CSV table of C-alpha atoms in Angstrom, one decimal:
chain,number,residue,atom,x,y,z
A,966,MET,CA,-10.6,-22.5,-22.0
A,967,VAL,CA,-7.7,-20.3,-20.9
A,968,GLN,CA,-5.4,-21.6,-18.2
A,969,ALA,CA,-4.7,-19.4,-15.1
A,970,VAL,CA,-2.8,-19.4,-11.9
A,971,LEU,CA,-4.8,-18.5,-8.8
A,972,ALA,CA,-2.6,-16.1,-6.9
A,973,VAL,CA,-3.4,-15.3,-3.3
A,974,ASP,CA,-1.9,-12.3,-1.5
A,975,GLN,CA,-2.5,-12.4,2.2
A,976,GLY,CA,-1.5,-9.0,3.7
A,977,THR,CA,-1.8,-7.2,7.0
A,978,THR,CA,-5.2,-5.6,6.4
A,979,ASN,CA,-6.7,-7.6,3.5
A,980,SER,CA,-6.5,-10.8,1.5
A,981,LYS,CA,-6.5,-10.6,-2.3
A,982,ALA,CA,-7.0,-13.2,-5.0
A,983,ALA,CA,-6.2,-12.8,-8.7
A,984,LEU,CA,-6.5,-15.1,-11.7
A,985,VAL,CA,-3.4,-14.6,-13.9
A,986,THR,CA,-2.7,-16.0,-17.3
A,987,ALA,CA,0.7,-17.2,-18.6
A,988,ALA,CA,1.0,-13.8,-20.4
A,989,GLY,CA,0.5,-11.9,-17.2
A,990,HIS,CA,-3.0,-10.8,-17.9
A,991,VAL,CA,-5.3,-10.5,-14.9
A,992,LEU,CA,-8.7,-12.1,-15.6
A,993,ALA,CA,-10.3,-11.3,-12.2
A,994,THR,CA,-9.5,-10.0,-8.8
A,995,ALA,CA,-11.2,-9.9,-5.4
A,996,SER,CA,-10.3,-8.9,-1.9
A,997,ALA,CA,-11.6,-9.3,1.6
A,998,PRO,CA,-10.7,-7.3,4.8
A,999,VAL,CA,-8.8,-8.7,7.7
A,1000,GLY,CA,-9.3,-7.2,11.2
A,1001,LEU,CA,-6.6,-6.1,13.6
A,1002,SER,CA,-7.0,-5.7,17.4
A,1003,THR,CA,-4.7,-3.9,19.9
A,1004,PRO,CA,-5.8,-5.3,23.3
A,1005,ARG,CA,-2.9,-3.5,25.0
A,1006,PRO,CA,-0.4,-0.8,24.0
A,1007,GLY,CA,2.2,-2.4,21.7
A,1008,TRP,CA,0.1,-5.6,21.2
A,1009,VAL,CA,-1.2,-6.2,17.7
A,1010,GLU,CA,-3.3,-9.3,17.1
A,1011,GLN,CA,-5.3,-11.0,14.4
A,1012,ASP,CA,-7.6,-14.0,14.5
A,1013,ALA,CA,-6.2,-17.1,12.6
A,1014,THR,CA,-9.7,-18.3,11.7
A,1015,ASP,CA,-10.8,-14.9,10.5
A,1016,LEU,CA,-7.6,-14.6,8.5
A,1017,TRP,CA,-8.3,-18.0,6.8
A,1018,GLN,CA,-11.9,-17.0,6.1
A,1019,SER,CA,-10.8,-13.8,4.4
A,1020,VAL,CA,-8.6,-15.9,2.1
A,1021,CYS,CA,-11.6,-18.2,1.3
A,1022,THR,CA,-13.8,-15.2,0.7
A,1023,ALA,CA,-11.3,-13.6,-1.7
A,1024,ILE,CA,-10.9,-16.9,-3.6
A,1025,THR,CA,-14.6,-17.6,-3.9
A,1026,THR,CA,-15.4,-14.1,-5.0
A,1027,CYS,CA,-12.6,-14.1,-7.6
A,1028,LEU,CA,-13.6,-17.5,-9.0
A,1029,THR,CA,-17.3,-16.7,-9.2
A,1030,SER,CA,-16.9,-13.5,-11.0
A,1031,ALA,CA,-18.4,-13.4,-14.5
A,1032,THR,CA,-15.0,-13.3,-16.3
A,1033,THR,CA,-13.7,-16.5,-14.8
A,1034,SER,CA,-16.2,-18.8,-16.6
A,1035,VAL,CA,-13.6,-19.4,-19.3
A,1036,ALA,CA,-10.6,-20.0,-17.0
A,1037,GLU,CA,-9.1,-23.2,-15.8
A,1038,VAL,CA,-7.1,-23.0,-12.6
A,1039,VAL,CA,-3.9,-25.0,-13.1
A,1040,ALA,CA,-2.0,-24.0,-10.0
A,1041,VAL,CA,-2.1,-21.9,-6.9
A,1042,ALA,CA,0.5,-19.3,-5.9
A,1043,LEU,CA,0.7,-17.8,-2.4
A,1044,SER,CA,2.2,-14.4,-1.2
A,1045,THR,CA,1.9,-13.6,2.5
A,1046,GLN,CA,2.6,-11.1,5.2
A,1047,ARG,CA,5.9,-11.8,6.9
A,1048,GLU,CA,7.0,-12.3,10.5
A,1049,SER,CA,3.5,-12.6,12.0
A,1050,VAL,CA,3.1,-15.9,13.9
A,1051,VAL,CA,0.3,-18.4,14.2
A,1052,GLY,CA,0.1,-21.3,16.7
A,1053,TRP,CA,-2.1,-24.4,16.2
A,1054,ASN,CA,-2.6,-27.8,17.8
A,1055,ARG,CA,-2.3,-31.3,16.5
A,1056,SER,CA,-5.9,-31.2,15.3
A,1057,GLY,CA,-5.1,-28.2,13.1
A,1058,GLU,CA,-7.1,-25.7,15.2
A,1059,PRO,CA,-5.5,-22.4,16.0
A,1060,VAL,CA,-4.5,-21.7,19.6
A,1061,GLY,CA,-4.1,-18.1,20.8
A,1062,PRO,CA,-4.0,-15.0,18.6
A,1063,VAL,CA,-1.9,-14.4,15.5
A,1064,LEU,CA,0.9,-12.1,16.8
A,1065,GLY,CA,1.3,-9.5,14.1
A,1066,TRP,CA,4.6,-8.3,12.8
A,1067,GLN,CA,3.9,-4.9,14.4
A,1068,ASP,CA,3.5,-6.5,17.8
A,1069,VAL,CA,6.2,-5.5,20.3
A,1070,ARG,CA,5.1,-7.3,23.4
A,1071,THR,CA,8.5,-9.1,23.4
A,1072,ALA,CA,10.6,-5.9,23.0
A,1073,GLU,CA,11.7,-5.9,26.6
A,1074,TRP,CA,12.7,-9.5,26.5
A,1075,CYS,CA,14.6,-8.9,23.3
A,1076,ALA,CA,16.5,-6.0,24.9
A,1077,GLN,CA,17.6,-8.2,27.8
A,1078,LEU,CA,19.2,-10.9,25.6
A,1079,PRO,CA,23.0,-11.0,25.8
A,1080,SER,CA,24.9,-9.4,23.0
A,1081,GLU,CA,26.3,-12.8,22.0
A,1082,VAL,CA,22.8,-13.8,20.8
A,1083,ASP,CA,22.5,-10.7,18.6
A,1084,ASP,CA,25.9,-11.4,17.2
A,1085,LEU,CA,24.9,-15.0,16.4
A,1086,VAL,CA,21.7,-13.8,14.8
A,1087,ARG,CA,23.6,-11.4,12.5
A,1088,ARG,CA,26.1,-14.1,11.5
A,1089,ARG,CA,23.5,-16.7,10.7
A,1090,THR,CA,20.6,-14.7,9.4
A,1091,GLY,CA,21.8,-11.2,8.3
A,1092,LEU,CA,19.2,-9.7,10.6
A,1093,ARG,CA,19.3,-8.4,14.2
A,1094,VAL,CA,17.3,-9.2,17.3
A,1095,ASP,CA,14.1,-7.2,17.3
A,1096,ALA,CA,10.5,-7.8,18.4
A,1097,MET,CA,9.3,-7.4,14.8
A,1098,PHE,CA,10.7,-10.8,13.8
A,1099,SER,CA,9.1,-14.2,14.5
A,1100,ALA,CA,11.3,-16.0,16.9
A,1101,PRO,CA,10.4,-14.0,20.1
A,1102,LYS,CA,6.7,-14.3,19.2
A,1103,MET,CA,7.0,-18.0,18.6
A,1104,ARG,CA,8.6,-18.4,22.0
A,1105,TRP,CA,5.8,-16.3,23.6
A,1106,LEU,CA,3.1,-18.5,22.0
A,1107,LEU,CA,4.7,-21.8,22.8
A,1108,GLU,CA,5.1,-20.9,26.4
A,1109,ARG,CA,1.3,-20.5,26.6
A,1110,SER,CA,-0.2,-23.0,24.2
A,1111,GLY,CA,0.1,-24.8,20.9
A,1112,ALA,CA,2.1,-27.7,19.5
A,1113,TYR,CA,3.0,-26.0,16.3
A,1114,VAL,CA,4.0,-22.5,15.3
A,1115,GLY,CA,4.7,-20.9,11.9
A,1116,THR,CA,4.5,-17.8,9.9
A,1117,VAL,CA,1.4,-17.0,7.9
A,1118,ASP,CA,2.5,-18.9,4.8
A,1119,ALA,CA,2.8,-22.1,6.9
A,1120,TRP,CA,-0.7,-21.6,8.4
A,1121,LEU,CA,-2.3,-21.0,4.9
A,1122,ILE,CA,-0.4,-23.9,3.3
A,1123,HIS,CA,-1.7,-26.1,6.2
A,1124,ARG,CA,-5.3,-25.0,5.6
A,1125,LEU,CA,-5.1,-25.0,1.8
A,1126,THR,CA,-4.0,-28.6,1.8
A,1127,GLY,CA,-6.8,-29.7,4.2
A,1128,CYS,CA,-4.3,-29.7,7.2
A,1129,GLN,CA,-2.1,-32.3,5.4
A,1130,GLU,CA,1.1,-30.3,5.1
A,1131,HIS,CA,3.4,-28.6,7.6
A,1132,LEU,CA,5.6,-26.5,5.3
A,1133,THR,CA,7.1,-23.1,5.0
A,1134,GLU,CA,8.9,-21.2,2.3
A,1135,ALA,CA,12.6,-20.3,2.6
A,1136,GLY,CA,12.2,-16.5,2.2
A,1137,ASN,CA,9.5,-16.5,4.9
A,1138,ALA,CA,11.7,-18.7,7.1
A,1139,SER,CA,14.6,-16.2,6.7
A,1140,ARG,CA,12.5,-13.6,8.6
A,1141,THR,CA,12.1,-15.7,11.8
A,1142,LEU,CA,15.7,-15.2,13.2
A,1143,LEU,CA,15.9,-19.1,13.3
A,1144,TYR,CA,16.9,-19.9,9.7
A,1145,ASP,CA,20.5,-20.0,8.7
A,1146,THR,CA,20.4,-18.2,5.3
A,1147,ARG,CA,23.7,-19.5,4.2
A,1148,GLU,CA,23.3,-23.1,5.2
A,1149,LEU,CA,19.6,-22.9,4.2
A,1150,ASP,CA,18.2,-24.8,7.2
A,1151,TRP,CA,17.0,-24.1,10.7
A,1152,SER,CA,19.9,-23.3,13.0
A,1153,THR,CA,20.3,-25.5,16.0
A,1154,GLU,CA,22.1,-22.7,17.8
A,1155,LEU,CA,19.3,-20.2,17.2
A,1156,LEU,CA,16.6,-22.6,18.1
A,1157,GLU,CA,18.3,-23.1,21.5
A,1158,ALA,CA,18.9,-19.4,21.9
A,1159,PHE,CA,15.1,-18.6,21.5
A,1160,ASN,CA,13.9,-21.9,23.1
A,1161,VAL,CA,11.9,-23.0,20.1
A,1162,PRO,CA,11.8,-26.7,19.6
A,1163,ARG,CA,12.5,-28.0,16.0
A,1164,ALA,CA,9.5,-30.3,16.2
A,1165,ALA,CA,7.2,-27.3,16.5
A,1166,LEU,CA,8.4,-25.8,13.2
A,1167,PRO,CA,7.4,-26.6,9.6
A,1168,ASP,CA,9.8,-28.1,7.1
A,1169,VAL,CA,11.4,-25.5,4.8
A,1170,ARG,CA,11.2,-25.7,1.1
A,1171,PRO,CA,12.5,-23.6,-1.8
A,1172,SER,CA,10.1,-21.0,-3.1
A,1173,ASN,CA,9.1,-23.0,-6.2
A,1174,ALA,CA,9.5,-26.6,-4.8
A,1175,GLY,CA,5.8,-27.3,-4.4
A,1176,PHE,CA,3.7,-27.2,-1.3
A,1177,GLY,CA,1.1,-29.9,-1.6
A,1178,VAL,CA,-2.2,-29.8,-3.3
A,1179,THR,CA,-5.5,-28.2,-2.5
A,1180,ARG,CA,-8.1,-30.0,-0.4
A,1181,ASP,CA,-11.4,-28.8,1.0
A,1182,VAL,CA,-11.0,-25.2,0.0
A,1183,PRO,CA,-14.4,-23.6,-0.6
A,1184,GLY,CA,-15.0,-23.0,-4.4
A,1185,LEU,CA,-11.7,-24.6,-5.4
A,1186,ALA,CA,-11.3,-28.1,-6.8
A,1187,ASP,CA,-9.2,-30.6,-4.9
A,1188,GLY,CA,-5.8,-31.7,-6.2
A,1189,ILE,CA,-4.6,-28.3,-7.6
A,1190,PRO,CA,-0.9,-28.0,-6.9
A,1191,ILE,CA,0.4,-25.1,-4.8
A,1192,VAL,CA,3.4,-24.4,-7.0
A,1193,ALA,CA,5.0,-21.3,-5.6
A,1194,VAL,CA,5.1,-19.3,-2.3
A,1195,LEU,CA,6.8,-16.0,-1.6
A,1196,ALA,CA,6.7,-13.4,1.2
A,1197,ASP,CA,4.8,-10.4,0.1
A,1198,SER,CA,7.7,-7.9,-0.1
A,1199,HIS,CA,9.8,-10.5,-1.8
A,1200,ALA,CA,7.0,-11.2,-4.3
A,1201,ALA,CA,6.8,-7.4,-5.0
A,1202,MET,CA,10.6,-7.4,-5.7
A,1203,TYR,CA,10.2,-10.3,-8.1
A,1204,GLY,CA,7.2,-8.7,-9.8
A,1205,GLN,CA,9.0,-5.4,-10.1
A,1206,GLY,CA,11.9,-7.1,-11.9
A,1207,CYS,CA,14.5,-5.8,-9.5
A,1208,THR,CA,17.3,-8.3,-10.1
A,1209,GLN,CA,20.3,-6.0,-10.7
A,1210,ALA,CA,22.6,-3.9,-8.5
A,1211,GLY,CA,21.5,-0.2,-8.5
A,1212,MET,CA,17.9,-1.2,-8.7
A,1213,ALA,CA,15.7,-1.0,-5.6
A,1214,LYS,CA,12.0,-1.3,-4.8
A,1215,ALA,CA,9.9,0.1,-2.0
A,1216,THR,CA,6.6,-1.4,-0.9
A,1217,TYR,CA,4.3,1.2,0.7
A,1218,GLY,CA,2.0,-0.7,2.9
A,1219,THR,CA,1.0,-0.5,6.6
A,1220,GLY,CA,4.8,-0.4,7.1
A,1221,SER,CA,7.3,-0.2,4.3
A,1222,SER,CA,10.0,-2.5,2.9
A,1223,VAL,CA,13.0,-1.3,0.8
A,1224,MET,CA,14.9,-4.0,-1.0
A,1225,THR,CA,17.9,-4.1,-3.4
A,1226,PRO,CA,19.4,-7.3,-4.7
A,1227,VAL,CA,22.9,-8.4,-3.8
A,1228,ASP,CA,25.0,-11.3,-5.1
A,1229,GLY,CA,25.7,-13.0,-1.8
A,1230,PHE,CA,24.9,-13.1,1.9
A,1231,VAL,CA,25.8,-9.9,3.8
A,1232,PRO,CA,25.7,-10.2,7.7
A,1233,SER,CA,23.9,-6.9,8.1
A,1234,GLY,CA,20.3,-6.1,6.9
A,1235,CYS,CA,20.3,-9.1,4.6
A,1236,THR,CA,17.2,-11.1,3.5
A,1237,LEU,CA,16.8,-14.3,1.5
A,1238,ALA,CA,14.4,-12.9,-1.1
A,1239,TRP,CA,13.7,-16.3,-2.7
A,1240,LEU,CA,15.3,-19.7,-3.2
A,1241,THR,CA,15.0,-21.4,-6.5
A,1242,ASP,CA,17.9,-23.1,-8.3
A,1243,ARG,CA,20.1,-20.8,-6.2
A,1244,PRO,CA,19.5,-18.3,-3.4
A,1245,ARG,CA,18.7,-14.6,-4.2
A,1246,TYR,CA,19.7,-12.3,-1.4
A,1247,ALA,CA,18.7,-8.7,-0.9
A,1248,LEU,CA,19.6,-5.9,1.4
A,1249,GLU,CA,16.5,-4.7,3.1
A,1250,GLY,CA,15.3,-2.1,5.5
A,1251,ASN,CA,11.9,-2.2,7.3
A,1252,ILE,CA,9.8,0.8,8.3
A,1253,VAL,CA,7.4,0.2,11.1
A,1254,SER,CA,4.8,2.9,10.3
A,1255,SER,CA,4.2,4.4,6.9
A,1256,GLY,CA,0.7,3.8,5.6
A,1257,ALA,CA,-0.2,3.4,9.3
A,1258,ALA,CA,1.1,6.9,9.9
A,1259,LEU,CA,-1.1,8.3,7.1
A,1260,ALA,CA,-4.1,6.5,8.5
A,1261,TRP,CA,-3.4,7.8,12.0
A,1262,THR,CA,-3.0,11.4,10.8
A,1263,ALA,CA,-6.2,11.2,8.8
A,1264,ASP,CA,-8.0,10.0,11.9
A,1265,LEU,CA,-6.4,12.8,14.0
A,1266,LEU,CA,-7.6,15.4,11.5
A,1267,GLY,CA,-11.1,13.9,11.4
A,1268,LEU,CA,-10.8,12.9,7.7
A,1269,PRO,CA,-12.6,9.8,6.3
A,1270,ASP,CA,-9.5,8.1,4.8
A,1271,VAL,CA,-6.0,8.5,3.5
A,1272,GLY,CA,-7.2,9.7,0.1
A,1273,ALA,CA,-8.8,12.7,1.8
A,1274,LEU,CA,-5.6,13.3,3.7
A,1275,THR,CA,-3.4,13.5,0.6
A,1276,ALA,CA,-6.0,15.7,-1.1
A,1277,LEU,CA,-5.7,18.1,1.9
A,1278,ALA,CA,-1.9,17.9,1.8
A,1279,VAL,CA,-1.7,18.9,-1.8
A,1280,THR,CA,-3.4,22.2,-1.1
A,1281,VAL,CA,-0.2,23.6,0.5
A,1282,PRO,CA,3.2,23.8,-1.2
A,1283,SER,CA,5.1,22.5,1.9
A,1284,ALA,CA,4.7,21.5,5.5
A,1285,GLU,CA,6.2,24.9,6.5
A,1286,GLY,CA,8.6,23.3,9.0
A,1287,VAL,CA,6.1,20.9,10.6
A,1288,VAL,CA,7.6,17.4,11.0
A,1289,LEU,CA,5.9,14.2,12.0
A,1290,VAL,CA,8.1,11.4,13.3
A,1291,PRO,CA,5.7,8.4,13.4
A,1292,ALA,CA,7.6,6.3,16.0
A,1293,PHE,CA,4.3,4.9,17.4
A,1294,ALA,CA,6.1,1.6,18.1
A,1295,GLY,CA,9.6,2.9,18.0
A,1296,LEU,CA,11.7,3.3,14.9
A,1297,GLY,CA,12.7,0.5,12.4
A,1298,ALA,CA,15.6,0.6,10.0
A,1299,PRO,CA,18.1,2.1,10.0
A,1300,HIS,CA,17.7,3.3,13.6
A,1301,TRP,CA,16.2,0.2,15.2
A,1302,ASP,CA,15.2,2.1,18.3
A,1303,ARG,CA,12.2,0.6,20.0
A,1304,VAL,CA,12.1,3.2,22.8
A,1305,ALA,CA,11.8,6.2,20.5
A,1306,ARG,CA,8.4,7.9,20.7
A,1307,ALA,CA,6.3,9.7,18.1
A,1308,ALA,CA,6.4,13.5,17.9
A,1309,LEU,CA,4.8,16.3,15.8
A,1310,THR,CA,7.2,19.2,15.9
A,1311,GLY,CA,7.8,22.6,14.2
A,1312,MET,CA,4.3,23.9,14.6
A,1313,SER,CA,3.4,27.6,15.0
A,1314,SER,CA,0.3,29.7,15.3
A,1315,SER,CA,0.1,29.7,11.5
A,1316,THR,CA,0.1,25.9,11.2
A,1317,THR,CA,-3.0,24.5,9.6
A,1318,ARG,CA,-4.5,21.0,9.2
A,1319,ALA,CA,-3.1,21.0,5.7
A,1320,HIS,CA,0.4,21.5,6.9
A,1321,ILE,CA,0.1,18.5,9.3
A,1322,ALA,CA,-1.3,16.4,6.4
A,1323,ARG,CA,1.7,17.4,4.3
A,1324,ALA,CA,4.1,16.5,7.2
A,1325,ALA,CA,2.6,13.0,7.3
A,1326,VAL,CA,3.2,12.5,3.5
A,1327,ASP,CA,6.7,13.8,4.0
A,1328,ALA,CA,7.3,11.4,6.9
A,1329,VAL,CA,6.7,8.4,4.7
A,1330,ALA,CA,9.1,9.6,2.0
A,1331,HIS,CA,11.8,10.6,4.6
A,1332,GLN,CA,11.8,7.2,6.1
A,1333,ILE,CA,12.4,5.6,2.7
A,1334,CYS,CA,15.3,7.9,2.2
A,1335,ASP,CA,16.8,7.0,5.6
A,1336,ILE,CA,17.1,3.4,4.2
A,1337,THR,CA,18.2,4.2,0.7
A,1338,ASP,CA,21.0,6.4,2.2
A,1339,THR,CA,22.5,3.2,3.6
A,1340,ILE,CA,22.5,1.3,0.3
A,1341,PRO,CA,26.1,0.9,-1.0
A,1342,GLY,CA,26.8,2.2,-4.5
A,1343,THR,CA,24.7,4.5,-6.7
A,1344,LEU,CA,20.9,4.1,-6.8
A,1345,SER,CA,19.7,4.6,-10.4
A,1346,SER,CA,16.0,4.6,-9.6
A,1347,LEU,CA,13.4,3.4,-7.1
A,1348,ARG,CA,10.5,1.2,-8.2
A,1349,ALA,CA,7.4,1.7,-6.0
A,1350,ASP,CA,4.4,-0.4,-5.2
A,1351,GLY,CA,1.7,-0.7,-2.6
A,1352,GLY,CA,-1.5,1.1,-1.9
A,1353,ALA,CA,0.0,4.5,-1.0
A,1354,THR,CA,1.6,4.8,-4.5
A,1355,VAL,CA,-1.7,6.0,-5.9
A,1356,SER,CA,-0.8,9.4,-4.5
A,1357,ASP,CA,1.1,11.5,-7.1
A,1358,LEU,CA,2.0,13.8,-4.2
A,1359,LEU,CA,3.8,11.1,-2.3
A,1360,MET,CA,5.6,9.8,-5.3
A,1361,GLN,CA,6.8,13.2,-6.4
A,1362,THR,CA,7.8,14.0,-2.8
A,1363,GLN,CA,9.8,10.7,-2.8
A,1364,ALA,CA,11.6,11.6,-6.0
A,1365,ASP,CA,12.4,15.1,-4.7
A,1366,LEU,CA,13.8,13.8,-1.4
A,1367,LEU,CA,15.7,11.0,-3.0
A,1368,GLY,CA,17.2,13.0,-5.9
A,1369,HIS,CA,16.4,10.0,-8.1
A,1370,ARG,CA,13.7,8.8,-10.5
A,1371,VAL,CA,10.7,7.0,-8.9
A,1372,GLU,CA,8.8,4.5,-11.0
A,1373,ALA,CA,5.4,3.6,-9.6
A,1374,ALA,CA,3.8,0.4,-10.8
A,1375,ASP,CA,0.4,0.9,-12.4
A,1376,VAL,CA,-0.6,-2.5,-11.0
A,1377,PRO,CA,-2.2,-2.7,-7.6
A,1378,GLU,CA,-1.7,-6.5,-7.3
A,1379,ILE,CA,2.1,-6.5,-7.8
A,1380,SER,CA,2.8,-9.1,-5.0
A,1381,ALA,CA,0.1,-11.4,-6.4
A,1382,LEU,CA,1.6,-10.9,-9.9
A,1383,GLY,CA,5.1,-11.6,-8.7
A,1384,VAL,CA,4.3,-14.9,-7.1
A,1385,ALA,CA,2.1,-15.8,-10.1
A,1386,GLU,CA,5.0,-15.1,-12.4
A,1387,LEU,CA,7.2,-17.4,-10.4
A,1388,ALA,CA,4.5,-20.1,-10.6
A,1389,TRP,CA,4.3,-19.8,-14.3
A,1390,THR,CA,8.0,-19.9,-14.7
A,1391,THR,CA,8.1,-23.1,-12.6
A,1392,LEU,CA,5.5,-24.5,-14.9
A,1393,GLY,CA,7.8,-24.0,-17.8
A,1394,GLU,CA,6.5,-20.7,-19.3
A,1395,THR,CA,8.6,-17.8,-20.4
A,1396,THR,CA,7.5,-14.7,-18.6
A,1397,GLY,CA,9.5,-11.4,-18.1
A,1398,TRP,CA,6.3,-9.5,-17.3
A,1399,ALA,CA,8.1,-6.6,-15.6
A,1400,GLY,CA,9.6,-5.5,-19.0
A,1401,GLN,CA,6.1,-5.2,-20.4
A,1402,ARG,CA,4.7,-3.2,-17.5
A,1403,SER,CA,3.9,0.5,-17.5
A,1404,PHE,CA,5.0,2.8,-14.8
A,1405,ARG,CA,4.2,6.3,-13.7
A,1406,THR,CA,7.5,8.1,-13.7
A,1407,PHE,CA,8.4,10.9,-11.3
A,1408,GLU,CA,11.6,12.9,-11.8
A,1409,PRO,CA,13.2,14.9,-8.9
A,1410,GLU,CA,13.0,18.6,-8.8
A,1411,PRO,CA,16.5,20.0,-9.3
A,1412,ASP,CA,16.8,22.1,-6.1
A,1413,ALA,CA,19.5,20.1,-4.2
A,1414,GLY,CA,19.7,22.8,-1.5
A,1415,ASP,CA,16.1,22.5,-0.6
A,1416,ARG,CA,16.5,18.7,-0.5
A,1417,GLY,CA,19.4,19.0,1.9
A,1418,ARG,CA,17.5,21.4,4.2
A,1419,ARG,CA,14.5,19.2,4.4
A,1420,ARG,CA,16.6,16.1,5.1
A,1421,ALA,CA,18.4,18.0,7.9
A,1422,GLU,CA,15.1,19.1,9.5
A,1423,TRP,CA,14.0,15.5,9.4
A,1424,ALA,CA,17.2,14.2,10.9
A,1425,GLN,CA,17.0,16.7,13.7
A,1426,ALA,CA,13.4,15.7,14.5
A,1427,VAL,CA,14.3,12.0,14.6
A,1428,ALA,CA,17.2,12.7,16.9
A,1429,SER,CA,14.8,14.5,19.3
A,1430,VAL,CA,12.5,11.5,19.7
A,1431,ARG,CA,15.3,9.0,20.4
A,1432,LEU,CA,15.5,8.2,24.1
A,1433,ARG,CA,18.7,6.2,23.7
A,1434,PRO,CA,21.9,7.4,22.0
A,1435,ALA,CA,22.1,6.8,18.2
């Protein structure tokens, strides 16, 4: 019987499970949807019980598939959405909604914080005060209910272990604004600044330090060790093999994350990607609306899905000057302007639905470029993953606007594979799966003048939607 790691990837809109061998072969996969609700403008919520049930459904379906009858699950690995916050009581029952990473109900409160707090956050975490991150959401939940708060990894570890463990992984903790990424511990100063008591938070462990054993998980035996945990974007970076300067990866999900490794802590746009025998830091920029922008445009045009949108977009050679700036909840990196508002500009009487579809595709690629333009040094290539990378049009557009090669992973479960690889490495296996992986490669078109013109049009459109000075 072949041994396998059960890798669970809990994302914004679905939960996935994959059985992965020590050679990186995927024996079986399954997924289950997760709902989102928006009870008020700027509020984005999920149900903690539904989220857990989606994980259970994905696990059960994966394990009961025909191909798993010859597999022995020797470990569990967990990849999760970041920054979203769950609250629960001492009985292990959730209290209140899950506040999603897109939720901006705390934006006004964040804007009123003194500049000294933002300076402290930058020095201790490498991030900046923003409603996307966890600390303001934790404060909001604790003021209303709950004894414990944590990011999604902490909630799932709690449930996977039969409510026995209250733990979180260091990379996930680094996205809360409360974790000192140089001292590698919760910061007393930051806890006080955000009014989050230490007793409400889980203990932090390195990414491969072990997070208890399974208990009372439907379809899964008790006593299986949870060997490795990573945040989903960090797991994608690990799975893409991005470990050297000049390499970068972009994950195209509901939002997008662009990451490039650095040798040490940088007090601006820095993330702790993972913590094993030593910390691995990365520069990161976060985009609030990328896949969400495509979905919104598809709905606006009366199309059934994003696939239909990109099929329509490819029928025209360009957007003919139409620009979509998808600042539905403001702009993320590098602008960090939460009062910016979305706009569709440059239309004329000859504008068609196809031009608007093409503008939506362009918007995703432009936002990635806005971040890569801030990365020090020379970018040799960009490795891409996430659902939207199935679109050759998007990947070619990305290469054209970057002026660099784009390598799109031909593996839809890259985050699950990344955390599975860390688990197998922790178990003593030699991996290096990224070197064996195939990519779809997109080389940029050579017209640098056209690239500059399109980037200038985009910059002008972004400037027009910003209500506060850049």
